Each structure stands twice: as C-alpha cells, then as structure tokens.
Coordinates of C-alpha atoms and ligand atoms in Angstrom, one line a residue:
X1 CA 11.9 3.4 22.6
X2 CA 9.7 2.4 25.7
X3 CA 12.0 1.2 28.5
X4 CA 11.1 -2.2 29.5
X5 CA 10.8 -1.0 33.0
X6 CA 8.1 0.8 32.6
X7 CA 6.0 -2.2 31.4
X8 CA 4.7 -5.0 33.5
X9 CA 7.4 -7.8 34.0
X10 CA 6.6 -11.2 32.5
X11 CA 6.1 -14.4 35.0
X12 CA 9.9 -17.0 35.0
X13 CA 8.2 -19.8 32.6
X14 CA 7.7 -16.9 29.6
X15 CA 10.8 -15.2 30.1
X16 CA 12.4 -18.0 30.1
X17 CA 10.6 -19.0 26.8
X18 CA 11.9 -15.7 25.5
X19 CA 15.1 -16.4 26.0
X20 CA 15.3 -19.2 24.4
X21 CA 13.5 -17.7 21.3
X22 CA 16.4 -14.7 22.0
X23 CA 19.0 -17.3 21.9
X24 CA 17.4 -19.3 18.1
X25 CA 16.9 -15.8 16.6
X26 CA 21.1 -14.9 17.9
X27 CA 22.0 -18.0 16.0
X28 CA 19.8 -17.2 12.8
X29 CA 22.0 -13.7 12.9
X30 CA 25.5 -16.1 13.4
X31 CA 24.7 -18.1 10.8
X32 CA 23.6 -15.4 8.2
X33 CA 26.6 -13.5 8.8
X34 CA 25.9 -11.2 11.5
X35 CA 22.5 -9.5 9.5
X36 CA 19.3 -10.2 9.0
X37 CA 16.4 -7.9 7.4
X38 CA 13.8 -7.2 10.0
X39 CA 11.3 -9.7 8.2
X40 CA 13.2 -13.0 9.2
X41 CA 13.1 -11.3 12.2
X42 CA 9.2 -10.9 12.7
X43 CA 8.5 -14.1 11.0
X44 CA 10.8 -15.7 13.8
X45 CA 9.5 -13.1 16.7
X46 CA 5.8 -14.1 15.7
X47 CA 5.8 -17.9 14.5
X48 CA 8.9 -19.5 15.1
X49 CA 7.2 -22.8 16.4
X50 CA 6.3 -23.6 20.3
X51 CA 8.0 -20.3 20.7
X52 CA 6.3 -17.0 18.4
X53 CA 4.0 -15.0 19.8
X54 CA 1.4 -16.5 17.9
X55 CA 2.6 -20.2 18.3
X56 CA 3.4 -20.0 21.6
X57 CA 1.5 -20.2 24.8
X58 CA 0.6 -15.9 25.4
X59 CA -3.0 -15.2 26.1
X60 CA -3.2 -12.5 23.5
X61 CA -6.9 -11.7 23.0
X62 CA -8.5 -10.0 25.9
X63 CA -9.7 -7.1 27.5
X64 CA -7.5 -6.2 29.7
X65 CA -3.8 -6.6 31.0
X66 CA -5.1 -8.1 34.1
X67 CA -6.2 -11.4 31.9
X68 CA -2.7 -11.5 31.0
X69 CA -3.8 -10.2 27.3
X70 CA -2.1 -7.8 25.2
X71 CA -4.7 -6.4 22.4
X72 CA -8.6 -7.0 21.9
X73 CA -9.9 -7.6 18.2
X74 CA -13.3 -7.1 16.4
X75 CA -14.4 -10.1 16.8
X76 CA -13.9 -9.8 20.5
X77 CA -15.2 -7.0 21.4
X78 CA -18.4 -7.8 19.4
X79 CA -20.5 -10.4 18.3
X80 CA -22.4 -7.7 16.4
X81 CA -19.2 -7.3 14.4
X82 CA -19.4 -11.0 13.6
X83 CA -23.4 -10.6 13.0
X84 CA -23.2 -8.1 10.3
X85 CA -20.4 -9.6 8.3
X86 CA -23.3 -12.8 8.4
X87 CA -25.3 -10.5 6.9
X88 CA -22.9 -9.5 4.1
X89 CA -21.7 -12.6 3.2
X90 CA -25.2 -14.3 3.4
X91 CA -26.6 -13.7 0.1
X92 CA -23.5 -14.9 -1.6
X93 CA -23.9 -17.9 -0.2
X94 CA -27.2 -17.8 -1.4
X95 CA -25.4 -17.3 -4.6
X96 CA -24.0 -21.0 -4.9
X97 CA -21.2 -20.6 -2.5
X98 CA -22.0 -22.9 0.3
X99 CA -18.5 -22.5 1.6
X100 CA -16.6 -20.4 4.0
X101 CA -12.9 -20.4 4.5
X102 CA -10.8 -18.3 7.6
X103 CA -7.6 -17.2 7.8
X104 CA -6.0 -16.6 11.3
X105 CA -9.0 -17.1 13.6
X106 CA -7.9 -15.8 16.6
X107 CA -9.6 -17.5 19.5
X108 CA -12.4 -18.9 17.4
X109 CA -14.5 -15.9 18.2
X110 CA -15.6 -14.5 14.5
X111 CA -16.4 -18.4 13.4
X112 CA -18.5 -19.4 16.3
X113 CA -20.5 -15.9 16.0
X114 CA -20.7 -16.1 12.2
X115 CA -21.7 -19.3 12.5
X116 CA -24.6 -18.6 14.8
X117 CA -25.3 -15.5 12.4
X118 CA -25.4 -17.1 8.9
X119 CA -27.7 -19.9 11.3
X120 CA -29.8 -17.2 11.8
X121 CA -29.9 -15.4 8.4
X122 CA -30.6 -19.3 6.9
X123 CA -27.5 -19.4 5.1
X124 CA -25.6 -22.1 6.9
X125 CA -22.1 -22.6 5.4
X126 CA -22.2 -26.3 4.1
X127 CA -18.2 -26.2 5.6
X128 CA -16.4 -23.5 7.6
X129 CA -12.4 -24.5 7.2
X130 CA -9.4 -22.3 8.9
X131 CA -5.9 -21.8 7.9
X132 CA -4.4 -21.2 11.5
X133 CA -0.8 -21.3 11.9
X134 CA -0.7 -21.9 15.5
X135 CA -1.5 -25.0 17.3
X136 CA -2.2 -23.6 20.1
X137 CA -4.6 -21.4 18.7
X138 CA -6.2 -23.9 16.8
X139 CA -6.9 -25.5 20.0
X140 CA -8.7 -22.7 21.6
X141 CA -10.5 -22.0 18.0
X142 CA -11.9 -25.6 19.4
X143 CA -12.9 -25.0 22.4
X144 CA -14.4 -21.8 21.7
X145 CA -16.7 -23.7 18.8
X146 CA -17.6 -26.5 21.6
X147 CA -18.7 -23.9 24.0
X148 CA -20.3 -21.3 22.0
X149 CA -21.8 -22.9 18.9
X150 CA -21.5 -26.6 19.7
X151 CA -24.3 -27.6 17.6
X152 CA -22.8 -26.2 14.3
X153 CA -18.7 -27.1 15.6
X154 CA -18.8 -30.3 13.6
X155 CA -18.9 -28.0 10.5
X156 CA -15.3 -26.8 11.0
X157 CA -12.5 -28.0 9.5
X158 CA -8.5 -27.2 10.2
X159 CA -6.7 -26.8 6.4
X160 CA -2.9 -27.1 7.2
X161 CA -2.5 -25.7 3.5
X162 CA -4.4 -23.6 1.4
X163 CA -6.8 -25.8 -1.2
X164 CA -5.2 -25.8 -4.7
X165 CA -8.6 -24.4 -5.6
X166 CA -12.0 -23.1 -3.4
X167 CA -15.0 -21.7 -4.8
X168 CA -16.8 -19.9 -1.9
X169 CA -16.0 -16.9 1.0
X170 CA -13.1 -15.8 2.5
X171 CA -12.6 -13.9 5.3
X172 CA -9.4 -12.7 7.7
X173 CA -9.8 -10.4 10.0
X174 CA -6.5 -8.5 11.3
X175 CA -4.1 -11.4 9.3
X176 CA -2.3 -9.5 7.0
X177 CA -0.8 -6.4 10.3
X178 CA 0.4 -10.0 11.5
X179 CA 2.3 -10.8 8.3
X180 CA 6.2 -9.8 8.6
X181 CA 7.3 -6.6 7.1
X182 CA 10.8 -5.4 5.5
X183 CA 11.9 -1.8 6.8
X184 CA 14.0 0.8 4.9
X185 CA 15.0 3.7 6.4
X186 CA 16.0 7.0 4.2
X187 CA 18.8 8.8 5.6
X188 CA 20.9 11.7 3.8
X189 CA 18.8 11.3 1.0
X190 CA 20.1 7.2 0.8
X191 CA 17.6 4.4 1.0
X192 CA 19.3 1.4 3.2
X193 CA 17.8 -2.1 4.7
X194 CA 16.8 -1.5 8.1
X195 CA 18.0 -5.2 9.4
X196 CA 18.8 -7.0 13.0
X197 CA 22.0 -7.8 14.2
X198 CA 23.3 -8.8 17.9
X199 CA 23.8 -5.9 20.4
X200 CA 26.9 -5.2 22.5
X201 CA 27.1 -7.3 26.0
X202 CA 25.0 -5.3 28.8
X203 CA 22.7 -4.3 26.2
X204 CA 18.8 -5.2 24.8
X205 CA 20.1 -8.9 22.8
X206 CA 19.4 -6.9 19.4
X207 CA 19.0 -4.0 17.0
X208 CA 18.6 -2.1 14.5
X209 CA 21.3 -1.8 11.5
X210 CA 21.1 -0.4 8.2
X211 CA 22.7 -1.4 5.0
X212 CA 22.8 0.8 2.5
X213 CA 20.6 -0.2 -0.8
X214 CA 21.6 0.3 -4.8
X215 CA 20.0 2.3 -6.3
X216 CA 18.4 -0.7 -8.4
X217 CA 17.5 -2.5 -5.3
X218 CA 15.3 -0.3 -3.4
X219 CA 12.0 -0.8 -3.9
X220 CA 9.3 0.3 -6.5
X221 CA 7.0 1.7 -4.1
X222 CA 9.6 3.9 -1.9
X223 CA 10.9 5.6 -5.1
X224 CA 7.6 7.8 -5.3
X225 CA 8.1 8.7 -2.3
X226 CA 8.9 12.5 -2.6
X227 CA 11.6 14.6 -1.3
X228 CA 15.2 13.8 0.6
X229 CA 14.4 13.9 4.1
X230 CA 14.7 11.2 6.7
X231 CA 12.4 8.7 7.0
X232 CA 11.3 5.2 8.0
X233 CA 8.9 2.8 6.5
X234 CA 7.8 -0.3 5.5
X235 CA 7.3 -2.8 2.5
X236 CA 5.1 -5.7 2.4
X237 CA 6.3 -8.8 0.5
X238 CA 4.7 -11.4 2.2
X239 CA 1.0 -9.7 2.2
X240 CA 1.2 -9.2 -1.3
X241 CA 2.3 -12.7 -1.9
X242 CA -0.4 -13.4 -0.1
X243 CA -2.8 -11.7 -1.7
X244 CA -1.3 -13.5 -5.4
X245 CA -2.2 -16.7 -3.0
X246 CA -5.3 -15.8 -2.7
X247 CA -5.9 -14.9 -6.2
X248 CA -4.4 -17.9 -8.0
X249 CA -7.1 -20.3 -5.6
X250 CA -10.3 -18.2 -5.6
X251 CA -12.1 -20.0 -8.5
X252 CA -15.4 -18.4 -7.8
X253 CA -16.2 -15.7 -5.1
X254 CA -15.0 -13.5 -2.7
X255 CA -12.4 -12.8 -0.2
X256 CA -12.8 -10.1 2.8
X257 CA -9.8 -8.4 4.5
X258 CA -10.6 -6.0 7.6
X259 CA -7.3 -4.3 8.7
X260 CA -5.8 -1.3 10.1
X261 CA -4.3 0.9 7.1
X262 CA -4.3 3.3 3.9
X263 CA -4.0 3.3 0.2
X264 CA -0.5 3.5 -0.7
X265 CA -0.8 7.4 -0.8
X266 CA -1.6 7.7 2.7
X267 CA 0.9 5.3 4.0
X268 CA 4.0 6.5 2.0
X269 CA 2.8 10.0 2.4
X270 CA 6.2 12.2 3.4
X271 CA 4.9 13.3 6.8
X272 CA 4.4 9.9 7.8
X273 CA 8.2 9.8 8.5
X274 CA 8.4 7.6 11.7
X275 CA 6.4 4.1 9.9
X276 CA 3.8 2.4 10.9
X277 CA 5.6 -1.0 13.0
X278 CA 3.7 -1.1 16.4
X279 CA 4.1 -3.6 19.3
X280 CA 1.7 -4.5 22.0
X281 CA 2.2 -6.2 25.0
X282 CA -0.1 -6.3 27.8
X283 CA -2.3 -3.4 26.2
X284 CA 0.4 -1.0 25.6
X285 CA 1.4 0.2 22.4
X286 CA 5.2 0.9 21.9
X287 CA 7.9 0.8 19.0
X288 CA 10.0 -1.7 20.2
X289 CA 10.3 -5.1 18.7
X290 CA 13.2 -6.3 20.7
X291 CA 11.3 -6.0 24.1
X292 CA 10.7 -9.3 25.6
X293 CA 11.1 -11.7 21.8
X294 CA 7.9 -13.8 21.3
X295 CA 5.7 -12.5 24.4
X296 CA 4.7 -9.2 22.8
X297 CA 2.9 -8.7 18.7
X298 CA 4.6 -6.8 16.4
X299 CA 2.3 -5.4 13.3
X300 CA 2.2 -2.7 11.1
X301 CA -0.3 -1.2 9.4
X302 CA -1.5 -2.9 5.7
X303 CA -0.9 -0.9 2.5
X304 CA -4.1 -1.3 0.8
X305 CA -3.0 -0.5 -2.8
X306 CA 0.0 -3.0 -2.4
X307 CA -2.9 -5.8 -1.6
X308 CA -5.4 -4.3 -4.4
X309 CA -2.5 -4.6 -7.2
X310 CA -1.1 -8.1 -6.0
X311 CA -5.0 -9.1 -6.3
X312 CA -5.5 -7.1 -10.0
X313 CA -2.4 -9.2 -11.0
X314 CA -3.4 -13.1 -10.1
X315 CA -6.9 -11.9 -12.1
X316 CA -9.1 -11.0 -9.0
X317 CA -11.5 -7.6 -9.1
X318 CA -11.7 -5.1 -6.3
X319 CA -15.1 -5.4 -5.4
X320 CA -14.9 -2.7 -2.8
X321 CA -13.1 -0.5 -0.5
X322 CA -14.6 1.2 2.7
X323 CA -13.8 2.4 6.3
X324 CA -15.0 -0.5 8.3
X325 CA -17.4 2.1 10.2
X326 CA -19.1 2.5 6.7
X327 CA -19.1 -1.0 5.9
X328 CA -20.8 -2.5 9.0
X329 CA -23.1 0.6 8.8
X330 CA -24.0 -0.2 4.7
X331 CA -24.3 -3.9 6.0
X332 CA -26.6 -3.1 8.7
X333 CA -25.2 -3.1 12.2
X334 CA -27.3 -0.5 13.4
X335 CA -30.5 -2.6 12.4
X336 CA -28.9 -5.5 14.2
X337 CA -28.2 -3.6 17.7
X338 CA -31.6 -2.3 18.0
X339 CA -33.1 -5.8 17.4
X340 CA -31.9 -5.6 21.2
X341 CA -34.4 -3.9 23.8
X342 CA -32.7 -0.6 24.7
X343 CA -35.6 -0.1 27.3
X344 CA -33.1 -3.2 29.0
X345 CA -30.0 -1.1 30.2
X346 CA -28.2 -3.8 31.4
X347 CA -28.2 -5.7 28.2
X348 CA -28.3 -2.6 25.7
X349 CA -25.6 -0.8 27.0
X350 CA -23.0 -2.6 26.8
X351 CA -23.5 -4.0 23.7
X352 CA -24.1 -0.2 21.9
X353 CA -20.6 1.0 23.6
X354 CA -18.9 -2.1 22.0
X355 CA -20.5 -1.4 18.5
X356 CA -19.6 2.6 19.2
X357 CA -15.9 1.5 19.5
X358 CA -16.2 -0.6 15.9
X359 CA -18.0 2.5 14.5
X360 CA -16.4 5.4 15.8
X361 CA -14.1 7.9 13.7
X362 CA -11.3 8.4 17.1
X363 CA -11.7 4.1 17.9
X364 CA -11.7 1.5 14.9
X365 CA -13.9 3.4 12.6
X366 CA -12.1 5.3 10.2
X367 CA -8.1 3.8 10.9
X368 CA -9.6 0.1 10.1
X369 CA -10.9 -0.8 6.3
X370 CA -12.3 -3.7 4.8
X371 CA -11.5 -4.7 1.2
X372 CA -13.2 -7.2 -1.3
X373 CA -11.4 -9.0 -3.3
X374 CA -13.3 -11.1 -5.9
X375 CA -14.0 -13.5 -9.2
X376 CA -16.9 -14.4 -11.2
X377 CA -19.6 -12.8 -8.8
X378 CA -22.8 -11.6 -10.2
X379 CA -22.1 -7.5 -11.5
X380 CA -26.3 -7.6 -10.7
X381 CA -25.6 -7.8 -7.4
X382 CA -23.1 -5.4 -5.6
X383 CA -22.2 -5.9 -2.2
X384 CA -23.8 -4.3 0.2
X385 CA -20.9 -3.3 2.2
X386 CA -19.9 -0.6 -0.1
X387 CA -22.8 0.9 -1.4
X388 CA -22.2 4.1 -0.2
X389 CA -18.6 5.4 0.9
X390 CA -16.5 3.2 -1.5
X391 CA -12.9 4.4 -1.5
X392 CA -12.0 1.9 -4.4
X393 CA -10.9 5.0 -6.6
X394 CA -8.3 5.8 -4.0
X395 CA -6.2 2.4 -4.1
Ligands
SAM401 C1 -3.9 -10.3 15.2 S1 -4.3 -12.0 15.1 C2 -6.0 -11.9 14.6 C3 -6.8 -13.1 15.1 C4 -8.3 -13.0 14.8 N1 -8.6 -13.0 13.3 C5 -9.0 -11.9 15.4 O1 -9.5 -11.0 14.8 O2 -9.2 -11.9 16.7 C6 -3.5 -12.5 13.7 C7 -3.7 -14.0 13.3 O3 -3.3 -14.1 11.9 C8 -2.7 -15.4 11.8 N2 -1.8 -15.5 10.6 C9 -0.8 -14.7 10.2 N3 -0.4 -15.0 9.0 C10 -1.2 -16.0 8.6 C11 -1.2 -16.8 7.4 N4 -0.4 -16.6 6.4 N5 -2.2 -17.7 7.3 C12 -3.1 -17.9 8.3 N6 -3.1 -17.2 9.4 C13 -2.1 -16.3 9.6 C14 -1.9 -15.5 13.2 O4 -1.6 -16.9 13.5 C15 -3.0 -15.0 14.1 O5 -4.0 -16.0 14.5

C-alpha cells in the first residue's frame, strides 16, 4: 500500500472533513457488528452526503495536482471528445429522439460541449436533463453551462430520479468505475468477502477482513474463474442494477457508456490476480482506499459482459462494442481536428496532443471502451461508432 507520507498532505478544513466521514463510516462498522463488505464502504467513502468524495467539496477534475485535482476525464481534456460523440448521436436525434439525458456530469464539461456540437451539427436536443448525485457538482455543471454555452443553458434540466420512462439518448461518461464494488479474495483455494472493519489504535482507522463464503454464496461469475491460486477481485452489483435501470426506462433509443474495462474474460482472467480497485488522489494512482476517507476516488475498472447481460435481460440490444480509440476514429474525430488550421501551431497543437491522449493505444485508447445499449432503433441504420472494430462478439 502507498504510505500516506509519500503523498501530498491535505489543507485542516478537509482533513478535518475526513475525519468526520472516518468517524460515520466507524459507526456504520459498530452498528453492523464490527463488518461491513467493502461496497457500503465505497458507497459511504464516495457519496455519503456533504461528506463523499463526490458530494463533498474536492476539486476533482483538473489537470494537475497543483489545482488541487486528483484525475482529468475525457471530456476534460477535450472538447473534440465531446464534438465527436455530437456527431454520433446526431442522426439519432434526427431519428425522432429530440432528447438527451446524462448521468454523472462531472463539471458540466461533456454537456456544454455537446451542446455546442449537436448546435453545430443542427441537431439541437429539444431537452438535455442530468442525474447528478452531488449537489455540489450540480452546481458547477451550472456554472460551467452559464459560462461556456449560456445561450443553450436554459435547455438543461436536473432529474433528482430517473424518469419512469424516456424515449431519447443517453450518455455517462466514466459513471459506472464510480459505482461501488464488492471484493472477494481467493485464498487456499477458498473464496471469502473481502470486508472493512476498524483497525487496532495507532493504526490507519480501517481495513481489510475476509469472511469466508459457502460455497452457494460466492458468486456466479468468480466460479469460472479457473485454477486454486490466490487472487483478488471484484463484482459489480450495483452497475448491473444499473444497467437493469436503464433497460426497464429506455422506451425508445440508445444509451452510451465510455469506461475503463474488459469483457468478463479479460477481467476475471487468472493472471489478473491483484484486481482492478484503484484510488487517485491528487493525480496519483495507488491501492489504498482507507487513505485520507472522502478526499481521494476509489474506482475499478467496469466488467463489460456483466453490463451487456444485465442490459440483454431488462430487453435492451447491444448495439456495439469498441475501444474508444476506434469509436471516436469510426465517428470521425480525425475529420473534426483538422477542421482546425495546423499551419496555426499555437492553436493545433495542443488540441492534436489532447485528441492523441483519447486515441492512443499506451493513454485512453485501447484500456477505455464505449458500449451501446439500445431499443427499437432503426436495424437500416447502424451506428457509426462501430462500424469497424466491433468487439460485441467478445462480451
Ligand atoms: C469519475 S466522475 C465522471 C464525471 C464526468 N462524467 C466526466 O467524465 O468528467 C463520476 C461521476 O458519476 C456520478 N455517479 C456515480 N453513480 C451515479 C449514479 N448512479 N447516477 C448518476 N451519477 C452517478 C458521480 O457523482 C460523478 O459525478
């Protein structure tokens, strides 16, 4: 585990929020008996309220450490990321879908720049609502729309739960890494419930135990997992659930996920024996989730297959499946950048290097995907997206 010292120390106001989040997520163990699987403890690390990472007051999104950030998105580094998902998502519009819903906006980035895409593409969204669990973010999704698209703000909406029905697009762009996880740890050749409990005094306030699992408990997906040697990993109940969600209100149209993650082969292969949770605080990536409890995100990577089969079952079709370096490409990203003058260095430049980092294989490329999820689209026309390099066959 990374050593806290080696990390940049957080300013007295959010440590002192930490603690107090420390002190509610110690009571949640009391009160449970001393245990609690690691998902209660995400959800609370993430989203307990004024407190989570994501409802509290963190910076987050941003370039650098010196911001006070801790990770940069797409949508972020990009507005040509923004730009060519306009692109894809235009002719469905076109298609009698004048609607556009977001999950987990972020700063408000991806809807002010899709906005100001679809503007351009003359497929303006009659409404553009967001399901944002934050308040805080939803306040800086506002002031984001006022500054950058101020003329098309008045379009946007804030859903505080999803719409019992919604004919149109959907999009979320790195929502379900954000979604808490369940870990399970194989040891001796027994699977056990990798849960939270309080440390000793003098130590970090919390960590890991395991509990070992019947045999009829342990979950469907670990038991393919061949061989007897040790491992850790994770199970997503709440993305899937999700994904259900999604498919019991999508009446008409289609939803887009763009994520870091594999099909289920990948991620439970046997060599992948350490999991996939992650942390990031201040733009370093470490394992450890008790470090510093709602100042730092916690994520792991999205089992593709787990989504595409929670989707099959609440009656939605896989539309497509792609790298998302094949999916801006196929939607036309490269066509977009060179609408800029590359004779102008100053503007060109940094502008390619950003769309190298969504494209290339080593950067966001290959690890991040983008899956379709869809009902009662037009089979006449296929999404551009995935016209070539569609992975479907591997979920
Ligand atoms: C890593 S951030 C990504 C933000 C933004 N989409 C971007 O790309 O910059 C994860 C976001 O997902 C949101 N989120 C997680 N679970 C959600 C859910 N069930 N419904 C809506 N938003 C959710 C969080 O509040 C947060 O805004």
């Amino acid at each position: 585990m990374q050593k806290a010292a080696s990390l940049p120390l957080p300013p007295a106001d959010a440590q002192a929020a930490s603690d107090t989040l420390t002190a509610r997520i110690g009571e949640s163990i009391d009160a449970a008996g001393g245990w609690i699987g690691f998902d209660r403890y995400m959800a609370m690390a993430l989203y307990a309220p004024g407190l989570g990472y994501y409802s509290g007051g963190s910076a987050k999104f941003g370039r650098d450490a010196r911001d006070g950030s801790d990770f940069i998105t797409a949508p972020e580094l990009s507005p040509f990321f923004a730009r060519t998902l306009a692109r894809q998502f235009a002719p469905l519009l076109a298609q009698g879908l004048p609607r556009l819903l977001e999950f987990g906006a972020g700063t408000g980035r991806l809807a002010a720049d899709l906005l100001l895409g679809l503007e351009q593409e003359g497929q303006l969204p009659q409404t553009y609502a967001i399901v944002e669990l934050s308040g805080e973010l939803r306040a800086r999704q506002q002031a984001t729309l006022a500054q950058r698209a101020p003329h098309l703000a008045q379009r946007v909406t804030w859903l505080d739960t999803l719409p019992a029905t919604f004919d149109g697009v959907i999009v979320g762009n790195e929502v379900l890494d954000a979604m808490p996880v369940q870990l399970y740890a194989r040891s001796g050749g027994r699977w056990h419930e990798r849960g939270v409990v309080r440390s000793h005094v003098g130590e970090p306030a919390f960590r890991f135990e395991d509990r070992p699992l019947a045999d009829a408990d342990v979950p469907e997906a670990l038991c393919a997992i061949p061989g007897d040697h040790d491992l850790v990993t994770e199970t997503h109940a709440e993305a899937e659930g999700f994904a259900r969600a999604i498919g019991a209100m999508l009446a008409r149209g289609a939803a887009f996920f763009i994520d870091y993650g594999f099909p289920a082969s990948e991620y439970y292969h046997p060599q992948r024996a350490g999991g996939t949770l992650m942390c990031h605080y201040r733009h370093h990536a470490h394992p450890d989730p008790f470090l510093y409890p709602g100042l730092q995100d916690i994520t792991a990577h999205v089992n593709f297959s787990g989504i595409a089969h929670a989707a099959v079952d609440a009656g939605l079709t896989v539309a497509g499946f792609a790298s998302q370096a094949r999916f801006l490409m196929n939607a036309g990203i490269t066509e977009l950048l060179m609408e800029l003058d590359p004779s102008d260095a100053g503007a060109f430049l940094p502008q390619a290097n950003a769309v190298q980092k969504l494209l290339s294989e080593a950067e966001m490329g290959e690890l991040f995907k983008v899956i379709a999820l869809t009902r009662g689209l037009d089979d006449n026309e296929p999404l551009a997206g995935f016209a070539r390099g569609d992975r479907c066959h591997a979920l």
